Short mmCIF file of C-alpha atoms and ligand atoms in Angstrom, two decimals:
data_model
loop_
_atom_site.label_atom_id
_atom_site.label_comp_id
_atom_site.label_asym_id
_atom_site.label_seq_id
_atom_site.Cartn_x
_atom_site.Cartn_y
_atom_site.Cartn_z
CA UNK A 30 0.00 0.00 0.00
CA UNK A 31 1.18 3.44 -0.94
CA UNK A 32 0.83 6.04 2.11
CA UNK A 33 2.00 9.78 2.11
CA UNK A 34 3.35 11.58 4.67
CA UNK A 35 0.33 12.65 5.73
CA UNK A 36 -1.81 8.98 6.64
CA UNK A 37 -3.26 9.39 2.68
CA UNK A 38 -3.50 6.08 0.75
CA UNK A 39 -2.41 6.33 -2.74
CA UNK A 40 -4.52 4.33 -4.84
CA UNK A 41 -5.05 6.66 -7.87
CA UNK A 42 -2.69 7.17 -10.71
CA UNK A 43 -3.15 9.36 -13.77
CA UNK A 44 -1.37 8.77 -16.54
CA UNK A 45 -1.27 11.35 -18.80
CA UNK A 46 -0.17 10.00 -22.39
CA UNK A 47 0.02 12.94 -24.65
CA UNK A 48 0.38 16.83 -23.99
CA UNK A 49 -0.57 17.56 -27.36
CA UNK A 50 -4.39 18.50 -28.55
CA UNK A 51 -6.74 19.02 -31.11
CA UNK A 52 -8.39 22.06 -29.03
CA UNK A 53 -7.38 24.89 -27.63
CA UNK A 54 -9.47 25.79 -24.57
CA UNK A 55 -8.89 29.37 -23.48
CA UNK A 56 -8.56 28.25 -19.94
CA UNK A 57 -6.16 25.40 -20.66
CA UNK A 58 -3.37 26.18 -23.70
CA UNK A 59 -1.94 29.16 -25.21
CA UNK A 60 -3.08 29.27 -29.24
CA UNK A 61 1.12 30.47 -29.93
CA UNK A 62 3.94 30.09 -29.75
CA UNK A 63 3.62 26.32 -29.20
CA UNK A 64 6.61 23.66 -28.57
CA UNK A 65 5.76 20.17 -28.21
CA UNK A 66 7.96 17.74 -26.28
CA UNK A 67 9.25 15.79 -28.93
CA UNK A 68 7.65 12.26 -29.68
CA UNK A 69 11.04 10.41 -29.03
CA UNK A 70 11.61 11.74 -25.70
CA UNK A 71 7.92 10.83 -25.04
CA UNK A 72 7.38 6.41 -22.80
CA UNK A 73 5.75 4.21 -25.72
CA UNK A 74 2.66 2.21 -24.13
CA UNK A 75 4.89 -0.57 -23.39
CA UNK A 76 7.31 1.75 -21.30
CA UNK A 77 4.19 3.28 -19.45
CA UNK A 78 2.76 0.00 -18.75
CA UNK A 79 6.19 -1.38 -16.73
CA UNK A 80 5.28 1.09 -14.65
CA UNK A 81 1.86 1.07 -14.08
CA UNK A 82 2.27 -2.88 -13.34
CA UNK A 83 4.62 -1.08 -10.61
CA UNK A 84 1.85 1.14 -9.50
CA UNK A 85 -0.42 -1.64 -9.27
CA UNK A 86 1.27 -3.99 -7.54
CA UNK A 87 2.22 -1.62 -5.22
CA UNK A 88 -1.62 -0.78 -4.18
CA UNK A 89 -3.02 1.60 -7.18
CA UNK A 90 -6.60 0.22 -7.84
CA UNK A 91 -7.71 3.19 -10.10
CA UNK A 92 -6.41 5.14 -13.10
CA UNK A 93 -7.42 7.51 -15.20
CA UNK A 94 -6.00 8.34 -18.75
CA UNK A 95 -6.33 11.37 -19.70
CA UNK A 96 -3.60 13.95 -21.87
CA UNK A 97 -3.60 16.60 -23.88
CA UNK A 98 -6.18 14.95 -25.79
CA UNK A 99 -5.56 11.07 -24.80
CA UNK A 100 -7.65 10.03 -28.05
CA UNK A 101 -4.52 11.61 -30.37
CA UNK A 102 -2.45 8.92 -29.14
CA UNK A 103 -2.65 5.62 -31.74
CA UNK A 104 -3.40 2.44 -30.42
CA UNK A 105 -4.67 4.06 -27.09
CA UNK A 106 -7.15 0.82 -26.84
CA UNK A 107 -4.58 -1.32 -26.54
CA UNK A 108 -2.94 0.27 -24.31
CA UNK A 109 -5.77 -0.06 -22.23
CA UNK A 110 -6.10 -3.62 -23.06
CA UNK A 111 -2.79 -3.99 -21.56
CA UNK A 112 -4.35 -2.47 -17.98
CA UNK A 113 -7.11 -4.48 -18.38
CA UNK A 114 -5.60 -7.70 -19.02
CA UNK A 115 -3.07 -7.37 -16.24
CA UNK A 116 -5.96 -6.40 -13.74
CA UNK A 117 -9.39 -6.69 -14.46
CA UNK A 118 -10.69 -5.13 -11.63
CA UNK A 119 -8.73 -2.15 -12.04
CA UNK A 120 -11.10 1.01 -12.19
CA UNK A 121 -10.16 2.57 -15.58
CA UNK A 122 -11.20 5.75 -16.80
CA UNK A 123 -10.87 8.09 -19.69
CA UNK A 124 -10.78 12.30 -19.51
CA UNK A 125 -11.32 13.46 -23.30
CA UNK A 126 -12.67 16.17 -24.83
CA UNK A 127 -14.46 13.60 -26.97
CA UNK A 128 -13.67 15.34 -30.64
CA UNK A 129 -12.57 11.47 -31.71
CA UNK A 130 -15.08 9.52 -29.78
CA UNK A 131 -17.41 8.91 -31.89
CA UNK A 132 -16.12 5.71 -33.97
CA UNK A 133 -13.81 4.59 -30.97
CA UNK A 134 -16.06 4.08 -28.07
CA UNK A 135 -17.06 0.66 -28.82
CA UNK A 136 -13.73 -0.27 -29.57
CA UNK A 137 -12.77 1.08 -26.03
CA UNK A 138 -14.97 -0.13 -24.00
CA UNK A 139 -14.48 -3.80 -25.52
CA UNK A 140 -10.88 -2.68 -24.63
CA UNK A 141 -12.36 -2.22 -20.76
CA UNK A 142 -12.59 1.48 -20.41
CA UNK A 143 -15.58 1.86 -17.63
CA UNK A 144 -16.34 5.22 -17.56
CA UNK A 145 -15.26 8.25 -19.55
CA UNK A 146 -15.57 12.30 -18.43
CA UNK A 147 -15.97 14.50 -21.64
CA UNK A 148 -15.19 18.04 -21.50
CA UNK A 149 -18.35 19.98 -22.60
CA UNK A 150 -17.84 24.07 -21.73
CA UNK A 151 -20.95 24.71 -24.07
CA UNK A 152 -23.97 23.95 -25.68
CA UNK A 153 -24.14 27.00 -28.25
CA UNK A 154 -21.52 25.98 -31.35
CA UNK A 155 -20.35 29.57 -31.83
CA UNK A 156 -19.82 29.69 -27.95
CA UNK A 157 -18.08 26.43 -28.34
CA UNK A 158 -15.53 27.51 -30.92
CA UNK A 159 -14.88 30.76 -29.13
CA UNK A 160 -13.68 28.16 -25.87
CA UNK A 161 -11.98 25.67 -27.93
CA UNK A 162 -10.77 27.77 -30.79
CA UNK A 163 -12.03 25.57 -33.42
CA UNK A 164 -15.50 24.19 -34.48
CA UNK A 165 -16.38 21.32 -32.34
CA UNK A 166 -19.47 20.82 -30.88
CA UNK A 167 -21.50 18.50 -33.20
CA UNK A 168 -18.82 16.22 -33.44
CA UNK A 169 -18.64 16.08 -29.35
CA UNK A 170 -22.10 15.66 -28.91
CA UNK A 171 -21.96 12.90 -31.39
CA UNK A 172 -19.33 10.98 -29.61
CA UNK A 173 -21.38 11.66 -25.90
CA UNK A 174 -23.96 10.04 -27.74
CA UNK A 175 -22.21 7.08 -28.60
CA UNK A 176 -20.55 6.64 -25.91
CA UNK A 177 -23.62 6.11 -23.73
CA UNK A 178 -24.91 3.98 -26.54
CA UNK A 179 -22.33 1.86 -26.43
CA UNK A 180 -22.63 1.41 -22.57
CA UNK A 181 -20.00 3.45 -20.78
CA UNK A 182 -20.62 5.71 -18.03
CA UNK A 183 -20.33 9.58 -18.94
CA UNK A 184 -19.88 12.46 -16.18
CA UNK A 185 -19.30 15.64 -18.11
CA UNK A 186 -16.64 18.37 -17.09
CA UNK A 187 -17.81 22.04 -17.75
CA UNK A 188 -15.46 25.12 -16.40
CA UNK A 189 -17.48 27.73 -15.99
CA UNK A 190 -16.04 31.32 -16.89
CA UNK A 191 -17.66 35.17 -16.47
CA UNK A 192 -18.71 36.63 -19.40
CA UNK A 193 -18.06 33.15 -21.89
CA UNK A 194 -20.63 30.73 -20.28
CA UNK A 195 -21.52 31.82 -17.49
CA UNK A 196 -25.08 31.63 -18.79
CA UNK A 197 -25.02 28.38 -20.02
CA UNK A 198 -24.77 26.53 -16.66
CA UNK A 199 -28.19 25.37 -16.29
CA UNK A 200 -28.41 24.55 -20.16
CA UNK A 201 -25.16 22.19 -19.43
CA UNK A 202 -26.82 20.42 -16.42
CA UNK A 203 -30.10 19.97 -18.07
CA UNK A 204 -28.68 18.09 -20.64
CA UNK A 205 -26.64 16.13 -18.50
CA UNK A 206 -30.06 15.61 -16.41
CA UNK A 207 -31.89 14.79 -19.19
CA UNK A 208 -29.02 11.81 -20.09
CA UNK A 209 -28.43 10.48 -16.24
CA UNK A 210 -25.04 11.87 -16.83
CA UNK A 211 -23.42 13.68 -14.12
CA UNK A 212 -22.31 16.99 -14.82
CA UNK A 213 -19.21 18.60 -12.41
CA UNK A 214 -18.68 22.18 -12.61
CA UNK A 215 -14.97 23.12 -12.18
CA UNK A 216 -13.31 26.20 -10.54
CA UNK A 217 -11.16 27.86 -13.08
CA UNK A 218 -7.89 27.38 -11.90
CA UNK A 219 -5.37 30.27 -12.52
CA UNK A 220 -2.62 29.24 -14.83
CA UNK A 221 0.00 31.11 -16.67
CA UNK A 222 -0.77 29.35 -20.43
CA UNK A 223 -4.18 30.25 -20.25
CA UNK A 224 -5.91 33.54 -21.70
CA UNK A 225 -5.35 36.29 -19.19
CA UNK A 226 -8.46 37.92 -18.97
CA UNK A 227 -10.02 34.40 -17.95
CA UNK A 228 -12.46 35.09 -14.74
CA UNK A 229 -13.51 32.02 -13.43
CA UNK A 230 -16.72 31.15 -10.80
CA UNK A 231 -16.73 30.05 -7.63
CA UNK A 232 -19.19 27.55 -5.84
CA UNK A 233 -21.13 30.14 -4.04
CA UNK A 234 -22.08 31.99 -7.44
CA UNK A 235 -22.51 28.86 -8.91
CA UNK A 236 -24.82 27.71 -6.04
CA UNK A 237 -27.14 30.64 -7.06
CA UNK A 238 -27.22 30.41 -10.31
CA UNK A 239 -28.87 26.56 -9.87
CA UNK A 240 -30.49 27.76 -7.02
CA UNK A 241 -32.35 30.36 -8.62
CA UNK A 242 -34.23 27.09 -11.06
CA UNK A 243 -33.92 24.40 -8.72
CA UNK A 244 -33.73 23.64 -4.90
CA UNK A 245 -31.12 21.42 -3.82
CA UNK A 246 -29.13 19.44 -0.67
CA UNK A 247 -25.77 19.42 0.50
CA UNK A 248 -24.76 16.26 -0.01
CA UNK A 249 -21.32 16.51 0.78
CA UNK A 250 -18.24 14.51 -0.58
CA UNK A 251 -18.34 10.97 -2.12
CA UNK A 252 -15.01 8.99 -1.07
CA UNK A 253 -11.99 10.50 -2.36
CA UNK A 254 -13.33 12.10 -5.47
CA UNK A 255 -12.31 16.04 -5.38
CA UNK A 256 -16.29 16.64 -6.17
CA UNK A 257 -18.25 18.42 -3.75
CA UNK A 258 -21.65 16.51 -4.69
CA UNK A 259 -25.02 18.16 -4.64
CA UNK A 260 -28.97 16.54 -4.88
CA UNK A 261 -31.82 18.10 -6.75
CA UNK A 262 -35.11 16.99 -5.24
CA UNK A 263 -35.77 14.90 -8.43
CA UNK A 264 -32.81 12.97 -7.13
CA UNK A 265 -30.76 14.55 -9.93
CA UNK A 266 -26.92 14.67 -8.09
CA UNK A 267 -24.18 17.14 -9.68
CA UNK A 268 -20.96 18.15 -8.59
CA UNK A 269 -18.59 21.14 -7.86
CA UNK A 270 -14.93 20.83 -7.80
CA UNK A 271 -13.45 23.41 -5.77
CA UNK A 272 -9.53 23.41 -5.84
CA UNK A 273 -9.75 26.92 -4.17
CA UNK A 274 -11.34 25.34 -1.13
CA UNK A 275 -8.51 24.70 2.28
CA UNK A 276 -9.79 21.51 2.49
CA UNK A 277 -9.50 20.29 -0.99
CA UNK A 278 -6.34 18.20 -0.43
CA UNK A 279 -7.17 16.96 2.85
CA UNK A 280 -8.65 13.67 1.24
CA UNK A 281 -6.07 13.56 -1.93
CA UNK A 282 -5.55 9.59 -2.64
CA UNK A 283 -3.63 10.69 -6.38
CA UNK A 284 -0.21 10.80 -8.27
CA UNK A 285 0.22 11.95 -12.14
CA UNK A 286 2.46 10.75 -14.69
CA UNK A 287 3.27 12.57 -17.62
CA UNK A 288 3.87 11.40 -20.83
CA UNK A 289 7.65 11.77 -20.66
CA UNK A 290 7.70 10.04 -17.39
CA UNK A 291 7.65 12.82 -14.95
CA UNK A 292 5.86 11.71 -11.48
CA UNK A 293 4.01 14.40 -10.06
CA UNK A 294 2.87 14.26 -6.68
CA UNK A 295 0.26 17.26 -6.58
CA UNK A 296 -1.31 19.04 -9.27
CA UNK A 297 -0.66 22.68 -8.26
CA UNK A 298 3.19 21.75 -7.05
CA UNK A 299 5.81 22.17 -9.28
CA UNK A 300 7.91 19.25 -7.68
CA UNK A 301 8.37 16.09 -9.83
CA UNK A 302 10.50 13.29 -9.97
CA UNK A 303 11.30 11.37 -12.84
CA UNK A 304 11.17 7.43 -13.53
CA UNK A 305 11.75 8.37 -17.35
CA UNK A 306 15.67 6.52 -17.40
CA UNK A 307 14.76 3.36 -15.29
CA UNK A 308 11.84 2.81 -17.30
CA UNK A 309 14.18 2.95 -20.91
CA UNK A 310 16.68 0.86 -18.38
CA UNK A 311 14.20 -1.45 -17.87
CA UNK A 312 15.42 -1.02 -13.69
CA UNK A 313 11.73 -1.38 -12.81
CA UNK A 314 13.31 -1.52 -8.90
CA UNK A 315 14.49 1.82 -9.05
CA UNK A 316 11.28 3.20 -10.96
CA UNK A 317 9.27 1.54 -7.72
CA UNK A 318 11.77 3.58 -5.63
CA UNK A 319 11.46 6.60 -7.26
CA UNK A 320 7.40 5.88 -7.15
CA UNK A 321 7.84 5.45 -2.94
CA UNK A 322 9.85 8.89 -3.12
CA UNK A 323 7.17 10.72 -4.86
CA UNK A 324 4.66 9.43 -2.12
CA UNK A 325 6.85 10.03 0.71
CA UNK A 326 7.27 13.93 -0.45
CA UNK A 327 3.81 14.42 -1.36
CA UNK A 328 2.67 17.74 0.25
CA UNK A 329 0.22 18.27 2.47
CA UNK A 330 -1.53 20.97 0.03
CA UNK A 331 -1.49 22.75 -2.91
CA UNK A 332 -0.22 26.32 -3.83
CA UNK A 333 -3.61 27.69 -4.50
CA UNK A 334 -4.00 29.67 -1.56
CA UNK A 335 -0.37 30.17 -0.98
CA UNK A 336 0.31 34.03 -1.41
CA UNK A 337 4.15 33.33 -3.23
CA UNK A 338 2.62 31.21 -5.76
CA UNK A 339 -0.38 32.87 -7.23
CA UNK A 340 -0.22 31.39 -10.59
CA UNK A 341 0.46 27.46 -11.51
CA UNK A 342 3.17 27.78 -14.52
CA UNK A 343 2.31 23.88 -14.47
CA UNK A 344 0.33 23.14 -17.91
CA UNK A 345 -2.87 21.08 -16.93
CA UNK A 346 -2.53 19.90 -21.02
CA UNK A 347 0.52 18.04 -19.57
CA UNK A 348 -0.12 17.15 -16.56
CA UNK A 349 -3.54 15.85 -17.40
CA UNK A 350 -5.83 18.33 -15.35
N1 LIG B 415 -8.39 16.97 -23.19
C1 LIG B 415 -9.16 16.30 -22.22
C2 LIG B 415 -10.34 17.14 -21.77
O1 LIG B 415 -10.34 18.33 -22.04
O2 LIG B 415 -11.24 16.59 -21.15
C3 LIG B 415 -8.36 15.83 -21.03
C4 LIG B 415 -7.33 16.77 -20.47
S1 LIG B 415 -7.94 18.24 -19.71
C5 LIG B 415 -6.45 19.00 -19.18
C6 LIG B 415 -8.68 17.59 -18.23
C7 LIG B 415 -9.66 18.50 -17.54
O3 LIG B 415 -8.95 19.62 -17.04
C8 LIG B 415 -10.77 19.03 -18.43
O4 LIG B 415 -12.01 18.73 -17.84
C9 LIG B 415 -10.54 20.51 -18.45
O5 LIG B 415 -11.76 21.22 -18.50
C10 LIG B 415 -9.82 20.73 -17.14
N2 LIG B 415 -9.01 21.94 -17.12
C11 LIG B 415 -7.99 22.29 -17.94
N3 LIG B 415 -7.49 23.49 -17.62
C12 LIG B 415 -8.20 23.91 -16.54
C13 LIG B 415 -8.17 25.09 -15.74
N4 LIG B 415 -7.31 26.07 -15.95
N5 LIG B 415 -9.06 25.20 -14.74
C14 LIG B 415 -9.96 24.22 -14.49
N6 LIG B 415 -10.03 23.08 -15.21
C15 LIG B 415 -9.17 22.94 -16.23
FE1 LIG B 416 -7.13 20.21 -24.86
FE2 LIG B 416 -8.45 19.33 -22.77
FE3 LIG B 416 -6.76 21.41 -22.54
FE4 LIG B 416 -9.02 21.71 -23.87
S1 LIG B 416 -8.83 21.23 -21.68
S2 LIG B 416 -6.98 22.38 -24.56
S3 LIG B 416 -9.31 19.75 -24.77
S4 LIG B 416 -6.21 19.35 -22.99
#
C-alpha cells in the first residue's frame, strides 16, 4: 500500500499520455507560440505500462488516462487492453474532450474502459468555438452520444467562466439531467498558459445560479473524489470541484504521470520526480523507488491559496488536469 506523509492512501494514478491537442481551450493552452515535447523523448505504451504494473502492484486500484487529448495517441485501446488484461478489476477511466469519440467508443470499451468524463464548456456551437478555438461541438455531442450507446458511463466536465458561459450553466446540467449523466462544474484554476483575462466562478455563485431554477441538498463529498456533490429533489446529483477550497487536499488519494515520465505528486506543485531513465533501463526496482519517493514527499496541500505562488506555470494539457 502506498501512504504519504500525511496517513493518505495512494490508490489513484493518472497517466497522462500525450500533452498535445486538437483544441485549444482558453482556460487550458496558449493558441502560440507552441513547442511540443518531442515524440522520441515521449514512454511508448509498453514503457508506461512497466510502470503502471509497478503502481499496481504496489496498491493503485484506479487510473485515469487522460492527456492533452488522450484520443490523439494511436493504439490508445490497446494500451488499455494492456491495464485491463493485467488487472481486471482495475477502475479505468478516460478524460477526453471527446472530438474522436465517436467511432472509438465501442472499440474502447471492448478494450475495458468503464467510464469516460468528456469536457463539454458549451452547448451554443459559436460559444463552443470561441472556448476551444475551433469548431467542435457537433462532433462532441456525437461521440457523448455514442458513448452512452455503447454502454460506458459519462460524467461531463464544464469550467465555468464570467462573461463566456456563465449563462449556459443550467443549459449544461439539463442536458446532463436529461441523459443520467453527471455533470461537475470546475473552478477555473489560474494558470499562466491560459488567456489572461479568464475570470472564473466560484461555488457560491454557482450555487445561485442553480439555485435560482432548482432547490437542492448538500450532499457533501463521495469517497476521495475532489467533487463536492449536490442533490436536486428529483434525485438529480451534480458536482462542484473546488480546488480553491482549504480543504481540498485533505482527502487527496492521487499521483500523475506525464507522458515523458515525470511523477508528479500534486497538481498545483511544481515538484516532480522522474522514472523516465529506469523505465528505458528497464530497472523497474528503481522506478518503484522513485514511485515510494514521490509518495513520501507528497505535500500536504497545494499552492492555491499560498500568497508566493499565485499562478500554476504547471500546464494542466501536460499534466492531465
Ligand atoms: N483533453 C481532455 C479534456 O479536455 O477533457 C483531457 C485533459 S484536460 C487537461 C482535463 C480536464 O482539465 C478538463 O475537464 C478541463 O476542463 C480541465 N481543465 C484544464 N485546464 C483547466 C483550468 N485552468 N481550470 C480548471 N479546469 C481545467
Ligand atoms: Fe485540450 Fe483538454 Fe486542454 Fe481543452 S482542456 S486544450 S481539450 S487538454
Amino acid at each position: 500500500m502506498l501512504i504519504d506523509s500525511y496517513g493518505r492512501t495512494v490508490d489513484y494514478l493518472r497517466v497522462s499520455v500525450t500533452e498535445r491537442c486538437n483544441f485549444r481551450c482558453q482556460y487550458c493552452m496558449p493558441e502560440k507560440p507552441f513547442s511540443w515535447v518531442p515524440k522520441e523523448n515521449l514512454l511508448s505504451f509498453e514503457e508506461l505500462f512497466e510502470f503502471i504494473k509497478v503502481a499496481i502492484d504496489e496498491g493503485v486500484k484506479k487510473i485515469r488516462i487522460t492527456g492533452g487529448e488522450p484520443l490523439l495517441r494511436e493504439d490508445l485501446d490497446k494500451f488499455i487492453k494492456m491495464i485491463y488484461d493485467y488487472k481486471n478489476d482495475i477502475d479505468l477511466a478516460m478524460t477526453t474532450n471527446a472530438f474522436l469519440l465517436k467511432g472509438a467508443a465501442q472499440k474502447l470499451k471492448d478494450a475495458g474502459l468503464k467510464r469516460i468524463n468528456v469536457s463539454i464548456d458549451s452547448l451554443k456551437p459559436e460559444m463552443a468555438e470561441k472556448i476551444a478555438k475551433k469548431d467542435v461541438l457537433k462532433q462532441v455531442l456525437e461521440g457523448v452520444e455514442e458513448a452512452l450507446a455503447v454502454g460506458l458511463k459519462v460524467k461531463v466536465n464544464m469550467v465555468p467562466m464570467k462573461g463566456l458561459n456563465d449563462n449556459e450553466i443550467l443549459d449544461v446540467l439539463e442536458y446532463c439531467k436529461e441523459r443520467g449523466m453527471v455533470v461537475r462544474f470546475i473552478e477555473y484554476m489560474e494558470n499562466v498558459h491560459a488567456e489572461v483575462d479568464i475570470k472564473g466562478m466560484q461555488s457560491p455563485e454557482l450555487l445561485s445560479v442553480i439555485g435560482s431554477r432548482y432547490a437542492y441538498e448538500d450532499e457533501g463529498f463521495d469517497g476521495h473524489s475532489p467533487s463536492h456533490y449536490y442533490k436536486l429533489e428529483d434525485g438529480y446529483e451534480f458536482g462542484i470541484i473546488e480546488p480553491h477550497k482549504d480543504d481540498f487536499c485533505k482527502k487527496c488519494n492521487r499521483i500523475r504521470l506525464t507522458a515523458e515520465g515525470n511523477l508528479i505528486p500534486c497538481l498545483y506543485f511544481d515538484e516532480a520526480m522522474s522514472i523516465h531513465d529506469a523505465i528505458k533501463r528497464g530497472d523497474i526496482k528503481e522506478a518503484a523507488l522513485v514511485l515510494k519517493e514521490v509518495i513520501r514527499t507528497k505535500p500536504e496541500k497545494n499552492r492555491w491559496n499560498d500568497d508566493d505562488h499565485e499562478v500554476s506555470t504547471r500546464a494542466f494539457y501536460e499534466t492531465g488536469g
